[in-house]
Coordinates of C-alpha atoms in Angstrom, one line a residue:
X153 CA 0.0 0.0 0.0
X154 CA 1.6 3.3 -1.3
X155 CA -0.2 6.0 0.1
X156 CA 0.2 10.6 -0.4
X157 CA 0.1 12.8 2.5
X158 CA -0.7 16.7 1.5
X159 CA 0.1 19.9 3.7
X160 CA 1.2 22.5 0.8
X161 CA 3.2 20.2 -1.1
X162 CA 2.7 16.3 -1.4
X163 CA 4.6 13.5 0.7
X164 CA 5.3 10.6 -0.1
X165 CA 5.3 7.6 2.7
X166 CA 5.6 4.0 1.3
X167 CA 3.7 1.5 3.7
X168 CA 4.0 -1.5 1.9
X169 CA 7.4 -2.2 2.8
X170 CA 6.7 -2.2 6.7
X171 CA 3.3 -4.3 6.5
X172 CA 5.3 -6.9 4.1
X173 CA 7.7 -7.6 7.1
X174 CA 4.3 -7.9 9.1
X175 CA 4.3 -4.9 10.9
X176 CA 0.9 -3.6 12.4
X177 CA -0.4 -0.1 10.4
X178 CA 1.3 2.1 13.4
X179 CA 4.5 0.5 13.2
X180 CA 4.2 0.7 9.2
X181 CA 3.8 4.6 9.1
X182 CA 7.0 4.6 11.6
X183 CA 8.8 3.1 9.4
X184 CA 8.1 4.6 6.5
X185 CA 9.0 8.1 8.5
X186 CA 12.1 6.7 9.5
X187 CA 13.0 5.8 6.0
X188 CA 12.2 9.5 4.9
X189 CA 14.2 10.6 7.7
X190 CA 17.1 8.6 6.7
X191 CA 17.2 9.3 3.3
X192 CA 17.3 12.9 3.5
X193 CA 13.6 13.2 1.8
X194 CA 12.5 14.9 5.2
X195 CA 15.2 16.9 6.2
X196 CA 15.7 18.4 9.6
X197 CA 13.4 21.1 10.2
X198 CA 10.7 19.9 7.9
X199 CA 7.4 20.2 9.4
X200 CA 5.1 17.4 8.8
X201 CA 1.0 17.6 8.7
X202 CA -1.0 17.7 12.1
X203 CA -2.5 14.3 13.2
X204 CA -5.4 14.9 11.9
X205 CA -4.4 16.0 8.6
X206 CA -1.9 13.2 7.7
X207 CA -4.7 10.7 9.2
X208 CA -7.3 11.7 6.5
X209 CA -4.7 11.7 3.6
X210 CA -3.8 8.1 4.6
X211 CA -7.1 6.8 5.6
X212 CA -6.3 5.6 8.7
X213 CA -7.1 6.7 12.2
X214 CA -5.9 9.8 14.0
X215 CA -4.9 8.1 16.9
X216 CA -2.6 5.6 14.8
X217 CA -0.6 9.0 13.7
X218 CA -0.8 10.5 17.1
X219 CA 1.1 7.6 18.5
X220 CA 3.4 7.2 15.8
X221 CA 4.3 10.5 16.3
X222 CA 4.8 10.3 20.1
X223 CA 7.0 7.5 19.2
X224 CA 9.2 9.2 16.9
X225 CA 9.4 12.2 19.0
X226 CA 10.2 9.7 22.1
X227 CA 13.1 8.5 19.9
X228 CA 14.2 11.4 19.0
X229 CA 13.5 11.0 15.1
X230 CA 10.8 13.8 15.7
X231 CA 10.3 17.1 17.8
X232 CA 7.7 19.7 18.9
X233 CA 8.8 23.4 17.8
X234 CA 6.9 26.4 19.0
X235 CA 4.5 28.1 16.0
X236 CA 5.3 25.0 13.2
X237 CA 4.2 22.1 15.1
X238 CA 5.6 18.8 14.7
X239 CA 8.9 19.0 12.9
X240 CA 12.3 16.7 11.8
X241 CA 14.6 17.1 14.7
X242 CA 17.3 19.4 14.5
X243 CA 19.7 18.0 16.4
X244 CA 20.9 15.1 14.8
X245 CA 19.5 12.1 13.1
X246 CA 20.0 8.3 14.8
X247 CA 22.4 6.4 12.4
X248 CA 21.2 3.9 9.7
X249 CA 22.2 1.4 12.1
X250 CA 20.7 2.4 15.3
X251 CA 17.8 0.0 15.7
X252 CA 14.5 1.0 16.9
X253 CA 13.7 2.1 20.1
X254 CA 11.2 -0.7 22.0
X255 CA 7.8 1.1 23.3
X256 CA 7.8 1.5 26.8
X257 CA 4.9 0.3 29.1
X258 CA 5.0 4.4 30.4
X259 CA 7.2 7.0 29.9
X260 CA 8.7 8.5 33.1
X261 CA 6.2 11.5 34.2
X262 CA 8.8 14.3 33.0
X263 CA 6.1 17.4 33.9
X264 CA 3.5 16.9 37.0
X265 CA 1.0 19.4 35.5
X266 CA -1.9 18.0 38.1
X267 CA -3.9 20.5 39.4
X268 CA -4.1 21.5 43.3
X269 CA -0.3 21.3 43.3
X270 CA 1.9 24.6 44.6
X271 CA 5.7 25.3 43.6
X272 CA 7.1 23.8 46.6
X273 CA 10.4 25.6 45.8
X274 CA 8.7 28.9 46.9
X275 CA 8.3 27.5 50.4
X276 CA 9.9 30.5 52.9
X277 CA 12.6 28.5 54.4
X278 CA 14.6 31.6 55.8
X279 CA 11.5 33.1 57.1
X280 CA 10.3 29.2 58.4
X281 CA 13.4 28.9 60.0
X282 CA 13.2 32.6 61.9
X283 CA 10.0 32.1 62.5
X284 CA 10.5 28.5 64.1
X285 CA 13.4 29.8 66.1
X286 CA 11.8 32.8 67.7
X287 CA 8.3 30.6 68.5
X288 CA 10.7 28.3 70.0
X289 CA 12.6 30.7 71.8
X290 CA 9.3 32.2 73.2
X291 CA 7.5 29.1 73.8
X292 CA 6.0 27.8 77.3
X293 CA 6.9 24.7 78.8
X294 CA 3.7 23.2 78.3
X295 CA 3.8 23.3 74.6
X296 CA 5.7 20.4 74.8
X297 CA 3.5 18.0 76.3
X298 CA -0.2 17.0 75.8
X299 CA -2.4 20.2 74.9
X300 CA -5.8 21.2 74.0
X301 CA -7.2 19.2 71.1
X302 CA -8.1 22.0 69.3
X303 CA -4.8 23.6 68.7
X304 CA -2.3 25.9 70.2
X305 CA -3.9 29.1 71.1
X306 CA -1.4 30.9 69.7
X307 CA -2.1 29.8 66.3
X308 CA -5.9 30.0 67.0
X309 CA -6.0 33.7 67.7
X310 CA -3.2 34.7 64.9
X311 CA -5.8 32.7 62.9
X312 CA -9.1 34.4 64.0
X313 CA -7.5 37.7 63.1
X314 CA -5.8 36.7 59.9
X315 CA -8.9 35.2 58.1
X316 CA -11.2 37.9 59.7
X317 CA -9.0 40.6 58.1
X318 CA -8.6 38.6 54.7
X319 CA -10.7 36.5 53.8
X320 CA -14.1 38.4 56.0
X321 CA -14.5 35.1 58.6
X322 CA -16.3 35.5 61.5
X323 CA -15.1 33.6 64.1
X324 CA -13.3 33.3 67.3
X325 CA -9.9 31.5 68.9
X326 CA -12.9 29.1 70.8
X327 CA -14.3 28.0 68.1
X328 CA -11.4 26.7 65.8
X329 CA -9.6 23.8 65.2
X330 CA -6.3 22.8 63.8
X331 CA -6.5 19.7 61.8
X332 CA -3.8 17.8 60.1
X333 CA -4.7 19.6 56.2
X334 CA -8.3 19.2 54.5
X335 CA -8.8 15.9 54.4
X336 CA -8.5 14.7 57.8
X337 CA -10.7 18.0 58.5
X338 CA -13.5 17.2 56.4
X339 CA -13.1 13.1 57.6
X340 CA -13.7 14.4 61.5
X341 CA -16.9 17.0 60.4
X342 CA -18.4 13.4 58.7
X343 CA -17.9 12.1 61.8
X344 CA -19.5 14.7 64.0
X345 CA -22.5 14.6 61.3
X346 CA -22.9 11.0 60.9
X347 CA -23.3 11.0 65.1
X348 CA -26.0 14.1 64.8
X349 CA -28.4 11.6 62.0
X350 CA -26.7 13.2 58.9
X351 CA -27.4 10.4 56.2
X352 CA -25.8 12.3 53.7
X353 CA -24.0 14.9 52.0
X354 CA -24.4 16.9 49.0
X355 CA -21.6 17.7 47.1
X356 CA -20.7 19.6 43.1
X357 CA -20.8 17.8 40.4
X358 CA -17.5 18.4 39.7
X359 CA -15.0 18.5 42.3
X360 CA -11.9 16.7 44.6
X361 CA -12.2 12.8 44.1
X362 CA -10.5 12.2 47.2
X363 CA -13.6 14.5 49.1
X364 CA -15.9 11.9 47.6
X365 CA -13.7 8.9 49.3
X366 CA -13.6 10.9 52.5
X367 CA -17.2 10.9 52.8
X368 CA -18.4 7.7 51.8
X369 CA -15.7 6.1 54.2
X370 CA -17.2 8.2 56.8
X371 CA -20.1 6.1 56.3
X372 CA -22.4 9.2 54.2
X373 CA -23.9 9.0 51.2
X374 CA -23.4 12.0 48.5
X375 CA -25.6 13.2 46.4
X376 CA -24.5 15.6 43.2
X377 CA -25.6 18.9 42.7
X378 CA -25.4 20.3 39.2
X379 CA -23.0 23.0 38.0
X380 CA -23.1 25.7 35.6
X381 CA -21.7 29.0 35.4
X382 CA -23.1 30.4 38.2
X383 CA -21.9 27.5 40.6
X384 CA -23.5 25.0 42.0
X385 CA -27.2 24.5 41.9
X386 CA -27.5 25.3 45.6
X387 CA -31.4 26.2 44.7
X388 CA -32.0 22.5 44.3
X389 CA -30.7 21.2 48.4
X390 CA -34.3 21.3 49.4
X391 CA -34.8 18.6 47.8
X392 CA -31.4 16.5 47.8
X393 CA -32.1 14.7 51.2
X394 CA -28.6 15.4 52.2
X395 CA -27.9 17.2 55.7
X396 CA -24.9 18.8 55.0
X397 CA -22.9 20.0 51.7
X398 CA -19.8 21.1 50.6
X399 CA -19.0 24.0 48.3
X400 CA -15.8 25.7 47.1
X401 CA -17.4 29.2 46.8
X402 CA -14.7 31.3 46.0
X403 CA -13.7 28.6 42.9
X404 CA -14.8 26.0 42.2
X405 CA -12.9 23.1 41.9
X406 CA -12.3 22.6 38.6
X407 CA -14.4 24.9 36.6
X408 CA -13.0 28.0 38.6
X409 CA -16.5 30.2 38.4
X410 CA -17.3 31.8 42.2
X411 CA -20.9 30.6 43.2
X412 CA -23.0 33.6 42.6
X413 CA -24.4 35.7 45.9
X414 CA -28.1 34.2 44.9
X415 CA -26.6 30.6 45.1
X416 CA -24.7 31.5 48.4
X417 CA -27.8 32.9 49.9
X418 CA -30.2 30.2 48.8
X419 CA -27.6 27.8 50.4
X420 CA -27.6 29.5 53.7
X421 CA -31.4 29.6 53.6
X422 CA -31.3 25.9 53.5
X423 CA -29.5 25.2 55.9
X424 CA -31.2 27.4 58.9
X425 CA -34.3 26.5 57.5
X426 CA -33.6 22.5 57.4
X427 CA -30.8 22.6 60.2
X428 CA -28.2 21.7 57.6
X429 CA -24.4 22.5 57.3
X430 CA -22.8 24.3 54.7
X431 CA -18.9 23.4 54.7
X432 CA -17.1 25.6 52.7
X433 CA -14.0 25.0 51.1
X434 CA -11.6 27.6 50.9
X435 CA -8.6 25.6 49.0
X436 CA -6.9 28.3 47.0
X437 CA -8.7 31.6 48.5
X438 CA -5.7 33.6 48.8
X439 CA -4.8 33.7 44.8
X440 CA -7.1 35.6 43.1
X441 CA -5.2 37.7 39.6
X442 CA -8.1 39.2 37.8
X443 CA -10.6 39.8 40.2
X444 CA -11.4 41.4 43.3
X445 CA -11.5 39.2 46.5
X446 CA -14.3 37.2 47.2
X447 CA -15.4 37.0 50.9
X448 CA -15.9 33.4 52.1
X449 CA -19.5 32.8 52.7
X450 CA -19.0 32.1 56.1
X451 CA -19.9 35.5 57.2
X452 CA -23.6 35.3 56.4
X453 CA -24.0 33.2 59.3
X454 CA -21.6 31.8 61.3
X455 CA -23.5 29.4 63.3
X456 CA -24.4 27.3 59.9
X457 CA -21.3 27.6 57.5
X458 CA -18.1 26.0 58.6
X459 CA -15.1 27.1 56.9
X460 CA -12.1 24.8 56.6
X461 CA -8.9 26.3 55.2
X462 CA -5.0 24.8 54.7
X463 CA -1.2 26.0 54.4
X464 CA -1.4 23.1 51.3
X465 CA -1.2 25.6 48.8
X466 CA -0.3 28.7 50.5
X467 CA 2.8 27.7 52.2
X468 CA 3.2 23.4 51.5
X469 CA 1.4 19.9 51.8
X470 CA 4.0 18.5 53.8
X471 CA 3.2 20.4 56.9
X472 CA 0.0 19.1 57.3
X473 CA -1.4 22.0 59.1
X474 CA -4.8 23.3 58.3
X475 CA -8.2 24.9 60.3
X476 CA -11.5 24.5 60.5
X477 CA -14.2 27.5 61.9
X478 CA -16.5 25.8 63.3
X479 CA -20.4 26.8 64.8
X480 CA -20.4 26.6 68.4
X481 CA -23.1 23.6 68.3
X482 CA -19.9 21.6 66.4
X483 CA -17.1 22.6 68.4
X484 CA -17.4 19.9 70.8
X485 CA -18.1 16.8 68.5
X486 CA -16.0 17.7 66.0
X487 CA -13.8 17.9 69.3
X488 CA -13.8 14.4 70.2
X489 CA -13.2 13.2 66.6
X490 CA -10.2 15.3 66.8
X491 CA -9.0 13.4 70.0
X492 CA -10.0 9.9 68.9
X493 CA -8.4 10.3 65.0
X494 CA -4.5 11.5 66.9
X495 CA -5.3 13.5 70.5
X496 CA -3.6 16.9 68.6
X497 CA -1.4 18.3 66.3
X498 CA 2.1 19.3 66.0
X499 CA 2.7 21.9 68.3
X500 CA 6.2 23.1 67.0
X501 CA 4.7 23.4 63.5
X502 CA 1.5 25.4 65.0
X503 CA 3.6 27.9 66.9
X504 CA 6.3 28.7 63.9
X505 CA 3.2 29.4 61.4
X506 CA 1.2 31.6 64.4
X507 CA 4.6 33.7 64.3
X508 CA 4.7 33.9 60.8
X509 CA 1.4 34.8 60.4
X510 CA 1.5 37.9 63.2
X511 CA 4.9 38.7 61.7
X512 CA 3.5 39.9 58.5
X513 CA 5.8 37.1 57.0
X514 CA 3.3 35.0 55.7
X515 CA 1.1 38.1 53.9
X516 CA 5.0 38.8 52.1
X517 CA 5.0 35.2 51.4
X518 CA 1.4 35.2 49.6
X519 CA 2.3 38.4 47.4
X520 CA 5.1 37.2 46.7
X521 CA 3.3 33.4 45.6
X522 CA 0.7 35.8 43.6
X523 CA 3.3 37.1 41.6
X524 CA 4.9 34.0 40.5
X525 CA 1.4 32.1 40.0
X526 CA 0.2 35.0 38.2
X527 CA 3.1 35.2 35.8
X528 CA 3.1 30.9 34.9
X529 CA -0.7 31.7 34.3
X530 CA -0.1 34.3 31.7
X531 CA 2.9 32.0 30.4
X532 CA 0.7 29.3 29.8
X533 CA -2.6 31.3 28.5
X534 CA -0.3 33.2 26.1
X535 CA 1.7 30.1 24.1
X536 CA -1.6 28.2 24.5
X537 CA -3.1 31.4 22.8
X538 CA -0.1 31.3 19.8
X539 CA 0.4 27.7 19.6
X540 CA -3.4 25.9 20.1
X541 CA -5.7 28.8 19.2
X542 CA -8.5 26.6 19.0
X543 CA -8.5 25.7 22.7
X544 CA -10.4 27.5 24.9
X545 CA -8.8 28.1 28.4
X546 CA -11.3 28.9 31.3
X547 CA -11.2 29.7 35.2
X548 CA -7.8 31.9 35.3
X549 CA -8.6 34.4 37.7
X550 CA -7.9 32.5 40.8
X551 CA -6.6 29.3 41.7
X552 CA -3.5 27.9 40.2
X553 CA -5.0 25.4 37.9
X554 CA -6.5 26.3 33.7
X555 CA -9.2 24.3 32.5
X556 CA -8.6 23.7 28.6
X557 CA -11.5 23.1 26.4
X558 CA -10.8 21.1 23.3
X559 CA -12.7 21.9 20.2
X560 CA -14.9 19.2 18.6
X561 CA -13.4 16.5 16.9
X562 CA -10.0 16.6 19.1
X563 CA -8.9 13.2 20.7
X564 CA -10.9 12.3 23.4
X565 CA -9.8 12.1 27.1
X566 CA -8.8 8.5 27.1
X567 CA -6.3 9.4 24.1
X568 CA -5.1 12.1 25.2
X569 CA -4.4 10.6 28.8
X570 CA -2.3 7.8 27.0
X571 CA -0.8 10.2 24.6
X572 CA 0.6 12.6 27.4
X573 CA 1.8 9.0 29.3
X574 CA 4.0 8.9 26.3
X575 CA 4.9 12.6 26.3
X576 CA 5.9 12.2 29.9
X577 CA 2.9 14.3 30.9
X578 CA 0.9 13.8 34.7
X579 CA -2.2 15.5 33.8
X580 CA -6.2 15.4 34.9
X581 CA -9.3 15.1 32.5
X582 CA -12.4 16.8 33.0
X583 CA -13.9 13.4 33.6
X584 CA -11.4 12.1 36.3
X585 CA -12.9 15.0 38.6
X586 CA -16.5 13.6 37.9
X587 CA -18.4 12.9 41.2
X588 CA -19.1 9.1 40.6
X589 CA -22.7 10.4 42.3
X590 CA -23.1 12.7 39.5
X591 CA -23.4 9.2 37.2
X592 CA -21.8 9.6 33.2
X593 CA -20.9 13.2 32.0
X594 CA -23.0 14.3 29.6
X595 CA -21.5 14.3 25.7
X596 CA -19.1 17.1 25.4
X597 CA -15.9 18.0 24.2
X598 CA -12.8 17.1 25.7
X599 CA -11.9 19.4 28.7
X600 CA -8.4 18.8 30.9
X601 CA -7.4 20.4 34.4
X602 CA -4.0 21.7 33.7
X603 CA -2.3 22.8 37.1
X604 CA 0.8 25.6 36.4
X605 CA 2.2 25.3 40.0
X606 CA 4.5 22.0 40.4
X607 CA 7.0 22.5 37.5
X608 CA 10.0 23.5 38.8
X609 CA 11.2 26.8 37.5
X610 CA 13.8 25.5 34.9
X611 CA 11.2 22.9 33.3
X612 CA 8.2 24.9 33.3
X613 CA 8.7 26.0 29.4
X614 CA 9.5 22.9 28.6
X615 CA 6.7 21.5 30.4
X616 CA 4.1 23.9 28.1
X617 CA 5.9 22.4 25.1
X618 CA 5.3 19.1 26.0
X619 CA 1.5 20.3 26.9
X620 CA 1.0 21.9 23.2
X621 CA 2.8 18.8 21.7
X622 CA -0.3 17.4 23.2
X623 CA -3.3 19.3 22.1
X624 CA -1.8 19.6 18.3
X625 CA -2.2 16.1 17.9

């Protein structure tokens, strides 16, 4: 089978040599670019036609080229240059006698572009360590030993003043807790709810997967609520049977639009009127680019709204240090779920962030982290914008994660989760953040959840290569 490729002027690939010797269609069409390769009829530099392009021309499918051309590229035959697409590699062609390279189960993950992931790097170890040093300096005996379950005080009333003054809480140094990060926060509130006769728990459509594992361990069902752009459909709890439910107000996780003051209102309203909890989850509230702040929804009434916030992003998973603000009617149970999960948490690591935090260390460090976020964000949206003009690229004002919508006809999420495997690419699709409770997504077009924190500073353009390598298949 001899078959032409057009993109301006007409190429030539010769298949029947590769399916003589038995080789599948994919390993043909490698071949036969190999050959061209070799034989100087595709010189270095030569751009070739998009998958989709070549795969019409040869009658085959798109995936077959996309994967041909990840294998290539892999093997160095091939390579990704910015504004001309796929191209002959520049630097050098493998010798006549340099046999193929075998395909890999994997490639290594080269780029983490997960979303929900900070730039570790950034972490304030000078002002950690000063910090650290002068709480430890200043601290009391009893620090050491077995404390209130609830926290160190100190970190309780630096907190109660910090998120009063930024992010418009209400609360008091009574009424929160320090919790080991998120997840082990929102595992003790199922527990407090599961003893009060909560059977279950509404949640977005679209959100965390591991919130959805939380809750059902905690022995709660979750029903979905629906999303669209103005948040969830918080109009539709009366109805839900769930007791409590969980929102990230300020952006949503992943679509990144703010639940509209109507929505937060009609979720308050349901939850004084039915006795439910709102638990609000403030992830990523303190990066915010092209938008005014948005006041967690806490304020409108305190006593039905808990609001559970983290250093994960602002500061680094590793310390495991995060808060809830709790009404005074949870304080207690929520309390003794605390103590029966691990008694407390680290005190050293709860006094060095309450003397950050009334330092004015830790406001330097989140301007600072705005900066940086803000500039990757514009980095990405910009090459995205020159390279993949197609793709649409939604929820940038806040957050440090893009979601990219892919235009109709693109690969779908399956491919392009194995085609990025092979790029080196750690990545989320739209549907991997499907709550199972929400049942199958509706038919759409492709959509991924492209986090711009965890690349190291030195790999993050290389790391958007890789990405538009991607979405031009």
């Amino acid at each position: 089978m001899e078959s032409w490729a057009t993109f301006g002027g007409d190429l030539h690939l010769d298949l029947t040599a590769g399916r003589s010797r038995g080789l599948g269609l994919r390993e043909a069409l490698e071949d036969a670019l190999r050959a061209a390769v070799r034989d100087g009829r595709l010189p270095p530099g030569t751009r070739l036609p998009s998958s989709r392009a070549l795969s019409g021309d040869l009658g085959i499918a798109r995936n077959t080229v996309a994967e041909a051309y990840a294998q290539l590229a892999a093997e160095g035959w091939l390579a990704s240059r910015q504004g001309s697409g796929t191209v002959v590699a520049e630097r050098g062609t493998p010798s006549e006698t340099t046999a193929p390279i075998a395909r890999p189960l994997k490639s290594a993950v080269r780029y983490d572009l997960l979303p929900g992931r900070p730039d570790v790097s950034l972490f304030p170890r000078s002002a950690w360590l000063a910090a650290s040093r002068r709480a430890l300096t200043a601290a009391p005996n009893e620090a050491f030993g077995y404390s209130d379950r609830r926290g160190r005080i100190e970190l309780r009333r630096a907190l109660a003043e910090y998120l009063a003054r930024v992010r418009g809480v209400r609360t008091d140094p009574e009424r929160i807790l320090i919790c080991a990060g998120y997840t082990q926060g929102l595992g003790l509130l199922c527990g407090a709810l599961r003893e009060r006769g909560v059977r279950a728990v509404a949640v977005e459509e679209y959100g965390l997967p591991p919130q959805q594992q939380v809750i059902t361990a905690s022995g709660l069902e979750t029903v979905a609520l629906p999303l669209d752009e103005a948040g969830a459909r918080t109009d539709l709890l009366a109805d839900s049977g769930a007791g409590a439910v969980v929102l990230t107000s300020a952006h949503q996780f992943p679509t990144g639009v703010p639940l509209r003051a109507a929505r937060r209102a009609a979720a308050v309203a349901w939850a004084r009127e039915s006795g439910g909890i709102v638990i609000e989850d403030d992830y990523d509230g303190e990066f915010r680019y092209d938008r005014q702040p948005i006041g967690a929804m806490q304020a409108l009434d305190p006593e039905r709204v808990v609001y559970a916030g983290t250093t994960s992003k602002s500061l680094a998973p590793g310390l495991r240090l995060g808060w809830l603000a709790l009404p005074g009617d949870l304080v207690e149970p929520v309390g003794r779920q605390k103590e029966l999960a691990d008694g407390q948490s680290g005190a050293l690591e709860q006094l060095a962030l309450a003397e950050l935090i009334t330092s004015g260390g830790f406001d330097r460090h989140i301007r600072r982290c705005r900066l940086h976020y803000r500039r990757r964000r514009d980095q990405l949206t910009a090459l995205l914008a020159e390279r993949v003009p197609d793709v649409r690229v939604t929820g940038i004002a806040a957050g440090l994660h893009a979601v990219l919508q892919l235009p109709p006809g693109s690969l779908s999420e399956d491919e392009l989760r194995h085609q990025a495997a092979w790029l080196g690419l750690s990545l989320q699709t739209m549907s991997e953040c499907r709550t199972p409770a929400a049942g199958p997504a509706p038919d759409a077009p492709p959509a991924l959840v492209i986090g711009y924190g965890t690349p190291p500073e030195h790999a993050f353009s290389a790391a958007l290569d890789a990405l538009c390598t991607l979405l031009r298949l």
